[in-house]
């Protein structure tokens, strides 16, 4: 019995508390995933229901995790970010709510609040005296909430139930006012909260309050603490859905048990789903995608705007969600069984070959000296045997951008570090000097910048001279390109029929090179491949297949697949 207790305690942390944050583009399946996790009973699919989604040893791996997941399943409590944004909206005076809805719409002609009251959406039941204090305390992060108080617990649970219904009704009625208005209202509300800590139609012209970036995740965190208190510490919680990378970082920094999970659906499936079920036009879908990829215009857009593209990039686990059959979630359920079982019991199975190779690409990307984005790539044969690796960086013998500095460019004139063009072109040096002058007071005033190497991007400065966005002037080779060149540089076997793994997605130039080399599959993480698929890949008779990566990556790879103790020892202790 003592040995069994010892084993139980070793795995106790995993079994006691799991926190999952979902991210993904609108229509990819975050809400579907949250609903599955919320279910008290889940029937995980048999292998014959997965249309050969798993093959080889992955068939045995799935059989093991499926059995474990069914035996140890506990439903998650779902915190929907949209529900919490609803609370911010509910606390607005009617006139301000009207202004905000009209600000978000294009052709909203009716008075929004009158319409919503008439249709029973703006019910005041949430704002009754017994609820209002708890609601205000939730958003006031300086207020202490006594979650041990039974009355507050009952009120809190009732509030969350009422808000869930309110969000559902509001979504329908906003879209009745104008197609797609719900998405616009909640996206803008999120940006407003991150900028000024509340919802306001004039948020774009108000001064940015830096602490507001974490206002929404801190509200979510207060709900998490409440749930853990009510559940006596044992709780499985899913956040649906995280749209901003700084919000993801907030939870990564606070909870060892946190996993950011991206849900990725093929473009054509997701588009068809949004058009058929939500009646979105192609223009509306493009607008949503632009907003979610961080392209929205704002002075502090990298902090306040949604950036699902970046969230997917930093995700711990990537799930593939084919949506070609609307009610068929078997593939998604199978992956949920896989990773929830590993969260509960790390090391239950070994990684897939796809995970193993992508983990190498993920690791080698850290060698990159690019100051914009680090990318890793691996070339394998058709059996996933690694033949070369690469990362985006300057040619061997040159100094990486991260190791050069703007003050060195202006003052040092080192011939091995800075090019003849950088040292002598008058227009370039004028632009570089302007960048340097802007940074000097920042370096002097902020302690966090003291002693820092202030790097600069040659391409950005060069492009600013003639106001063009030209990718030709980058100093670095792409990761995929570098991996290809290693095969030539050091020799090796042919890779016709082999695979290319990349932590991003291949640009048109690298896709053409993969095509020419006879690569059969390009496995990528970033689901924003531009025109690569439509223009380069889907043509000809020997085109590579683009495959969305699925699996655990980075720290999660080790956290999920590294055994707490060797399986043999675990079984021995249990038998004793």
XYZ file of C-alpha atoms in Angstrom:
576
model
C 0.000 0.000 0.000
C 2.868 2.385 0.794
C 4.284 1.869 -2.705
C 0.893 2.523 -4.300
C 0.528 5.730 -2.278
C 4.035 6.777 -3.385
C 3.116 6.284 -7.056
C -0.177 8.154 -6.586
C 1.633 11.134 -5.072
C 4.131 11.221 -7.940
C 1.291 11.667 -10.419
C -0.907 13.721 -8.085
C 0.002 17.110 -9.597
C -1.022 15.949 -13.053
C -4.280 14.456 -11.817
C -5.250 17.344 -9.546
C -5.176 20.325 -11.881
C -5.087 20.721 -15.669
C -5.499 24.084 -17.404
C -5.965 24.123 -21.186
C -6.142 27.294 -23.271
C -7.606 26.929 -26.776
C -6.611 29.090 -29.714
C -7.359 29.015 -33.430
C -8.909 31.001 -36.211
C -12.651 31.679 -36.148
C -14.423 28.580 -37.428
C -11.544 26.176 -36.735
C -13.285 24.384 -33.880
C -12.235 25.904 -30.536
C -15.805 25.910 -29.233
C -16.391 22.354 -30.461
C -13.242 21.266 -28.605
C -14.361 23.069 -25.436
C -17.780 21.388 -25.659
C -16.156 17.938 -25.935
C -13.913 18.657 -22.951
C -16.950 19.896 -20.996
C -18.885 16.668 -21.590
C -19.342 14.430 -18.557
C -19.145 11.367 -20.781
C -17.160 11.072 -24.010
C -17.168 8.062 -26.307
C -13.799 8.098 -28.027
C -13.866 6.675 -31.572
C -12.681 3.232 -32.603
C -9.807 3.075 -35.102
C -12.135 2.016 -37.922
C -14.027 5.325 -37.501
C -10.931 7.462 -38.171
C -10.451 6.818 -41.908
C -6.805 5.745 -41.511
C -5.899 8.903 -39.587
C -3.353 6.825 -37.643
C -1.011 4.255 -39.169
C 2.003 2.172 -38.145
C 2.883 2.330 -34.455
C 0.497 5.266 -34.000
C -2.342 2.717 -34.166
C -1.000 1.006 -31.052
C -0.257 4.346 -29.380
C -3.862 5.457 -29.897
C -5.240 2.173 -28.534
C -3.263 2.723 -25.308
C -4.251 6.371 -24.741
C -7.878 5.779 -25.743
C -8.259 3.073 -23.098
C -6.594 5.244 -20.449
C -8.651 8.342 -21.340
C -11.930 6.439 -21.084
C -11.017 4.936 -17.710
C -9.816 8.234 -16.199
C -12.040 10.799 -17.957
C -13.112 13.844 -15.951
C -15.029 16.640 -17.576
C -13.515 20.125 -17.793
C -15.093 23.354 -16.632
C -15.232 25.733 -19.596
C -14.367 29.428 -19.185
C -15.462 31.183 -22.352
C -13.635 34.459 -22.945
C -16.695 35.682 -24.847
C -18.781 35.216 -21.672
C -16.393 37.397 -19.674
C -16.417 40.051 -22.400
C -20.220 39.914 -22.095
C -19.880 40.982 -18.438
C -17.871 44.051 -19.501
C -20.624 44.852 -22.048
C -23.436 44.290 -19.540
C -22.008 46.823 -17.094
C -22.077 49.576 -19.749
C -24.825 52.202 -19.475
C -27.402 51.695 -22.235
C -26.263 54.770 -24.192
C -22.626 53.629 -24.204
C -23.591 50.103 -25.259
C -25.548 51.653 -28.137
C -22.559 53.732 -29.190
C -20.236 50.747 -29.064
C -22.491 48.470 -31.153
C -23.000 51.192 -33.771
C -19.229 51.835 -33.785
C -18.612 48.143 -34.579
C -21.308 47.832 -37.245
C -21.366 49.020 -40.826
C -25.045 49.541 -41.577
C -26.781 49.200 -38.207
C -29.851 51.425 -38.533
C -31.914 50.353 -35.507
C -31.236 51.554 -31.980
C -29.366 48.502 -30.725
C -30.337 48.609 -27.042
C -34.055 49.102 -27.805
C -33.938 46.181 -30.224
C -32.127 43.947 -27.726
C -34.514 44.814 -24.862
C -37.517 44.195 -27.109
C -36.153 40.739 -27.985
C -35.514 39.899 -24.341
C -31.711 39.804 -24.570
C -30.902 42.715 -22.258
C -32.586 41.140 -19.280
C -31.717 42.865 -16.018
C -31.713 39.591 -14.062
C -27.923 39.629 -14.088
C -27.848 43.077 -12.571
C -30.040 42.350 -9.568
C -28.726 43.606 -6.241
C -27.613 40.145 -5.100
C -25.458 39.747 -8.247
C -24.215 43.243 -9.027
C -21.643 43.435 -6.236
C -20.076 40.095 -7.174
C -19.976 41.097 -10.864
C -18.273 44.390 -10.071
C -15.811 42.686 -7.720
C -14.878 40.241 -10.478
C -13.756 43.096 -12.759
C -12.202 45.141 -9.945
C -8.874 43.384 -9.526
C -8.113 45.283 -6.327
C -11.214 43.861 -4.663
C -10.884 40.705 -2.593
C -13.633 38.127 -3.180
C -14.343 35.731 -0.336
C -14.862 32.560 -2.344
C -15.341 30.557 0.859
C -18.651 32.365 1.435
C -21.424 29.964 0.398
C -23.722 32.805 -0.730
C -21.012 34.234 -2.987
C -20.329 30.764 -4.403
C -24.000 30.275 -5.281
C -24.214 33.774 -6.786
C -21.042 33.245 -8.788
C -22.219 29.949 -10.252
C -25.585 31.488 -11.131
C -23.889 34.501 -12.756
C -21.732 32.270 -14.976
C -24.824 30.303 -16.053
C -26.787 33.463 -16.867
C -23.866 35.035 -18.752
C -23.502 31.911 -20.895
C -27.163 32.206 -21.954
C -26.824 35.973 -22.462
C -23.822 35.531 -24.790
C -25.668 32.914 -26.839
C -28.747 35.145 -27.237
C -26.712 38.286 -27.895
C -24.736 36.546 -30.642
C -27.918 35.617 -32.463
C -29.565 39.034 -32.139
C -26.425 40.988 -33.101
C -26.133 38.901 -36.251
C -29.825 39.561 -36.919
C -29.055 43.288 -36.776
C -26.160 42.816 -39.205
C -24.408 39.722 -40.515
C -21.123 39.152 -38.677
C -21.796 41.938 -36.136
C -21.226 39.578 -33.169
C -17.622 38.865 -34.223
C -16.935 42.563 -34.800
C -18.399 43.600 -31.414
C -16.470 41.021 -29.414
C -13.194 41.551 -31.306
C -13.426 45.302 -30.730
C -14.434 44.828 -27.091
C -11.348 42.662 -26.571
C -9.099 45.321 -28.115
C -10.713 48.030 -25.992
C -10.206 46.031 -22.769
C -6.544 45.378 -23.632
C -5.999 49.086 -24.353
C -7.856 50.850 -21.533
C -9.199 48.096 -19.230
C -12.858 48.538 -20.202
C -15.196 48.673 -23.210
C -15.513 52.107 -24.818
C -16.388 53.164 -28.371
C -13.609 55.784 -28.205
C -10.878 53.367 -27.092
C -8.760 54.007 -30.202
C -8.197 57.667 -29.310
C -7.685 57.140 -25.575
C -4.264 56.837 -23.951
C -2.931 53.294 -23.791
C -2.749 51.905 -20.232
C -0.025 49.186 -20.325
C -1.474 47.208 -17.395
C -4.708 46.791 -19.383
C -3.025 44.203 -21.606
C -3.471 41.748 -18.737
C -6.897 42.968 -17.565
C -8.862 40.239 -19.341
C -6.513 37.351 -18.398
C -6.517 38.567 -14.787
C -10.329 38.405 -14.848
C -10.089 34.863 -16.246
C -7.556 34.046 -13.527
C -10.001 35.165 -10.827
C -12.570 32.732 -12.248
C -9.932 29.962 -12.270
C -9.172 30.619 -8.594
C -12.887 30.486 -7.792
C -13.347 27.152 -9.560
C -10.310 25.645 -7.803
C -11.608 26.882 -4.445
C -15.061 25.375 -5.026
C -13.526 22.100 -6.275
C -11.069 21.914 -3.345
C -8.106 22.296 -5.673
C -8.996 19.415 -7.981
C -10.181 20.931 -11.244
C -9.822 20.517 -15.003
C -10.394 23.852 -16.750
C -10.463 24.888 -20.414
C -10.282 28.525 -21.599
C -12.180 29.126 -24.843
C -10.488 30.924 -26.519
C -7.196 32.827 -26.252
C -6.602 35.312 -29.087
C -3.686 37.399 -27.862
C -0.143 35.985 -27.314
C 0.439 38.114 -24.200
C -2.649 36.563 -22.632
C -1.209 33.128 -23.414
C 2.098 34.178 -21.827
C 0.201 35.337 -18.724
C -1.016 31.777 -18.090
C 2.225 30.096 -19.188
C 4.104 32.142 -16.568
C 1.648 31.359 -13.754
C 0.675 27.725 -14.207
C 2.975 24.758 -14.783
C -0.164 22.772 -15.660
C -1.122 25.155 -18.497
C -1.117 23.937 -22.106
C -1.885 26.243 -25.047
C -3.663 24.090 -27.650
C -4.228 25.303 -31.209
C -7.114 23.928 -33.260
C -6.378 23.996 -36.988
C -8.865 23.283 -39.756
C -8.035 23.213 -43.487
C -8.754 26.572 -45.125
C -11.321 25.232 -47.566
C -13.214 23.368 -44.800
C -13.242 26.357 -42.469
C -14.360 28.760 -45.204
C -17.182 26.469 -46.291
C -18.273 26.079 -42.649
C -18.387 29.861 -42.048
C -20.235 30.493 -45.297
C -22.828 27.774 -44.825
C -23.546 27.895 -41.103
C -22.873 31.572 -40.333
C -23.673 33.084 -43.752
C -20.358 34.986 -43.834
C -19.294 36.403 -47.174
C -15.770 35.951 -48.568
C -15.060 39.596 -47.678
C -16.206 39.103 -44.085
C -14.017 36.002 -43.693
C -11.003 37.906 -45.064
C -11.674 40.770 -42.647
C -11.862 38.324 -39.710
C -8.630 36.619 -40.811
C -6.826 39.959 -41.169
C -7.956 40.994 -37.682
C -6.897 37.687 -36.146
C -3.496 37.636 -37.848
C -2.400 40.884 -36.181
C -2.911 43.068 -39.258
C -5.420 45.404 -37.622
C -4.343 49.039 -37.529
C -3.545 50.377 -34.067
C -0.702 52.257 -32.430
C -0.177 49.366 -30.005
C -1.558 46.590 -32.210
C 1.145 44.082 -31.208
C -0.104 44.385 -27.594
C -3.840 45.047 -27.883
C -5.019 43.367 -31.080
C -5.920 39.712 -31.536
C -3.021 37.789 -33.057
C -4.092 34.191 -33.526
C -1.208 33.668 -35.954
C 1.273 34.298 -33.130
C -0.804 32.275 -30.638
C -0.654 29.263 -32.957
C 3.092 29.779 -33.369
C 3.671 29.577 -29.583
C 1.160 26.772 -28.932
C 2.257 23.698 -26.983
C -0.054 21.233 -28.719
C -1.514 21.406 -32.226
C -4.723 19.537 -33.077
C -5.892 18.962 -36.653
C -9.630 19.336 -37.168
C -10.977 18.341 -40.596
C -14.428 19.891 -41.032
C -15.459 18.309 -44.316
C -18.345 16.576 -42.471
C -20.040 18.995 -40.079
C -21.122 16.523 -37.392
C -18.098 14.230 -37.608
C -15.704 15.124 -34.773
C -14.054 11.709 -34.508
C -10.562 12.823 -35.548
C -10.708 15.720 -33.087
C -11.963 13.461 -30.269
C -9.185 10.941 -30.927
C -6.516 13.646 -30.523
C -8.218 14.959 -27.380
C -8.056 11.442 -25.883
C -4.357 11.257 -26.834
C -3.230 14.464 -25.131
C -5.538 14.514 -22.115
C -4.304 11.003 -21.252
C -0.698 12.262 -21.470
C -1.521 15.294 -19.306
C -2.870 12.924 -16.662
C -0.057 10.395 -17.017
C 3.116 11.650 -18.809
C 5.171 9.031 -20.610
C 2.235 6.706 -21.222
C 3.367 6.336 -24.861
C 6.268 7.534 -27.010
C 6.051 10.471 -29.495
C 4.955 10.051 -33.095
C 7.569 10.321 -35.843
C 5.980 13.613 -36.910
C 6.444 15.019 -33.395
C 9.996 13.665 -33.124
C 11.193 15.359 -36.311
C 9.315 18.637 -35.742
C 10.799 18.805 -32.237
C 14.257 18.798 -33.861
C 13.173 21.638 -36.177
C 11.753 23.485 -33.157
C 15.042 23.075 -31.294
C 17.378 24.132 -34.120
C 15.380 27.316 -34.756
C 16.914 28.733 -31.568
C 20.224 28.976 -33.455
C 18.707 31.677 -35.656
C 20.091 35.190 -35.305
C 17.031 36.746 -36.964
C 15.450 39.445 -34.780
C 12.005 39.121 -36.417
C 11.241 35.428 -36.139
C 13.241 32.257 -35.573
C 12.388 29.376 -37.909
C 13.729 25.813 -38.012
C 13.578 23.217 -40.785
C 14.470 19.541 -41.195
C 14.753 17.457 -44.378
C 14.131 13.703 -44.049
C 13.795 10.740 -46.366
C 10.389 9.126 -46.839
C 10.862 7.155 -43.589
C 11.479 10.291 -41.468
C 15.209 9.630 -41.169
C 16.843 13.064 -40.784
C 19.201 14.104 -43.611
C 19.787 17.802 -42.860
C 18.655 20.670 -40.643
C 18.591 24.433 -41.125
C 17.498 27.689 -39.568
C 16.968 31.184 -40.930
C 20.231 33.084 -40.658
C 22.948 34.900 -42.579
C 25.558 32.991 -44.596
C 28.371 31.338 -42.640
C 31.135 33.872 -41.932
C 28.753 36.833 -41.628
C 27.543 38.319 -38.334
C 23.900 37.481 -37.448
C 21.526 40.437 -37.094
C 20.983 39.743 -33.377
C 24.724 40.290 -32.800
C 24.950 43.607 -34.643
C 23.811 46.915 -33.138
C 22.516 50.247 -34.377
C 25.066 52.208 -32.332
C 27.815 49.995 -33.783
C 26.590 50.793 -37.293
C 26.593 54.540 -36.607
C 29.904 54.724 -34.746
C 32.167 51.693 -35.266
C 32.362 51.106 -39.077
C 33.599 47.521 -38.635
C 34.113 46.098 -42.120
C 33.442 42.486 -41.102
C 30.200 43.394 -39.332
C 28.630 46.117 -41.495
C 28.514 46.037 -45.284
C 30.033 48.618 -47.622
C 26.483 49.708 -48.465
C 25.564 50.211 -44.787
C 28.759 52.172 -44.109
C 28.627 54.402 -47.180
C 25.108 54.809 -48.600
C 23.930 58.273 -47.569
C 20.188 57.547 -47.682
C 20.554 54.371 -45.659
C 22.724 56.024 -43.016
C 20.248 58.910 -42.702
C 17.375 56.475 -42.017
C 19.527 54.423 -39.655
C 20.510 57.613 -37.822
C 16.837 58.530 -37.337
C 16.206 55.067 -35.844
C 19.234 55.497 -33.563
C 18.105 58.923 -32.321
C 14.651 57.564 -31.453
C 16.199 54.804 -29.378
C 18.768 56.864 -27.445
C 16.345 58.400 -24.900
C 14.637 55.023 -24.406
C 17.971 53.380 -23.579
C 18.794 56.159 -21.112
C 15.370 56.208 -19.377
C 14.340 52.539 -19.126
C 16.322 50.222 -16.866
C 15.194 47.202 -18.888
C 17.106 48.526 -21.920
C 20.330 49.358 -20.103
C 23.142 47.081 -21.233
C 20.999 45.694 -24.071
C 22.337 45.117 -27.558
C 20.015 47.222 -29.747
C 19.848 45.233 -32.981
C 18.235 46.484 -36.173
C 16.695 44.936 -39.284
C 18.491 45.936 -42.484
C 15.471 45.029 -44.608
C 13.108 47.263 -42.609
C 15.403 50.285 -42.816
C 16.100 49.738 -46.519
C 12.407 49.309 -47.355
C 11.518 52.482 -45.438
C 13.672 54.534 -47.826
C 11.339 53.953 -50.794
C 8.251 52.866 -48.807
C 8.211 49.349 -50.261
C 7.853 45.936 -48.687
C 10.540 43.980 -50.496
C 11.591 40.560 -49.194
C 14.630 40.409 -51.514
C 16.740 42.623 -49.259
C 16.694 40.335 -46.232
C 20.205 39.354 -45.108
C 19.185 35.868 -43.975
C 18.654 32.645 -45.837
C 15.349 30.951 -45.055
C 15.460 27.900 -42.791
C 14.181 25.581 -45.527
C 16.703 26.999 -48.000
C 19.519 26.482 -45.502
C 18.473 22.859 -44.913
C 18.490 22.216 -48.670
C 21.933 23.789 -49.032
C 23.408 21.588 -46.301
C 22.665 18.572 -48.506
C 24.721 20.116 -51.298
C 27.441 21.516 -49.052
C 28.237 18.299 -47.193
C 26.891 15.714 -49.597
C 24.335 13.061 -48.861
C 21.802 10.698 -50.320
C 19.065 11.912 -52.601
C 15.822 13.050 -51.015
C 13.367 12.438 -53.860
C 10.169 11.342 -52.123
C 11.404 12.744 -48.822
C 9.813 15.279 -46.465
C 10.396 18.867 -45.406
C 9.479 19.886 -41.854
C 9.253 23.593 -41.034
C 8.143 25.414 -37.881
C 6.583 28.121 -40.056
C 5.112 27.569 -43.521
C 7.142 27.691 -46.729
C 7.203 30.882 -48.782
C 6.738 30.663 -52.559
C 10.511 30.524 -53.203
C 11.159 27.678 -50.743
C 8.065 25.812 -51.956
C 9.444 25.919 -55.512
C 12.775 24.541 -54.323
C 11.024 21.741 -52.413
C 9.057 20.950 -55.566
C 12.242 20.828 -57.675
C 14.017 18.560 -55.153
C 11.210 16.013 -55.350
C 9.925 16.510 -51.790
C 6.717 14.534 -51.360
C 5.381 16.214 -48.192
C 5.831 19.620 -46.564
C 4.851 19.453 -42.880
C 4.304 22.911 -41.377
C 2.992 24.534 -38.179
C 1.955 28.019 -39.269
C -1.459 27.780 -40.995
C -0.967 31.038 -42.926
C 0.914 29.879 -46.052
C -0.076 32.868 -48.253
C -0.400 31.951 -51.931
C 2.067 29.042 -51.685
C -0.635 26.377 -51.853
C -2.833 28.035 -54.476
C -0.004 29.187 -56.744
C 3.002 26.871 -56.299
C 1.946 23.569 -54.743
C -1.366 22.781 -56.456
C -0.047 22.547 -59.990
C 1.774 20.007 -62.117
C 2.105 16.239 -61.783
C 4.608 15.805 -58.918
C 3.491 18.452 -56.438
C 4.363 18.062 -52.732
C 1.517 17.553 -50.285
C 1.057 20.276 -47.664
C 0.442 18.651 -44.263
C -0.640 20.543 -41.132
C 1.515 19.479 -38.169
C -0.310 17.845 -35.297
C 1.203 17.022 -31.930
C 3.121 18.351 -28.938
C 6.111 20.644 -29.399
C 8.693 22.511 -27.329
C 8.452 22.141 -23.551
C 5.174 20.229 -23.892
C 6.996 17.507 -25.835
C 9.096 16.794 -22.736
C 6.313 17.382 -20.209
C 3.964 14.913 -21.914
C 6.321 12.223 -23.141
C 8.981 12.133 -20.426
C 8.178 9.391 -17.920
C 7.866 10.526 -14.303
C 9.586 7.272 -13.369
C 10.450 4.372 -15.711
C 7.348 2.339 -16.576
C 8.988 -0.860 -15.311
C 9.617 0.724 -11.896
C 6.073 2.088 -11.782
C 4.621 -1.382 -12.444
C 6.964 -2.989 -9.914
C 5.877 -0.564 -7.179
C 2.216 -1.151 -8.005
C 2.664 -4.949 -7.789
C 4.359 -4.699 -4.411
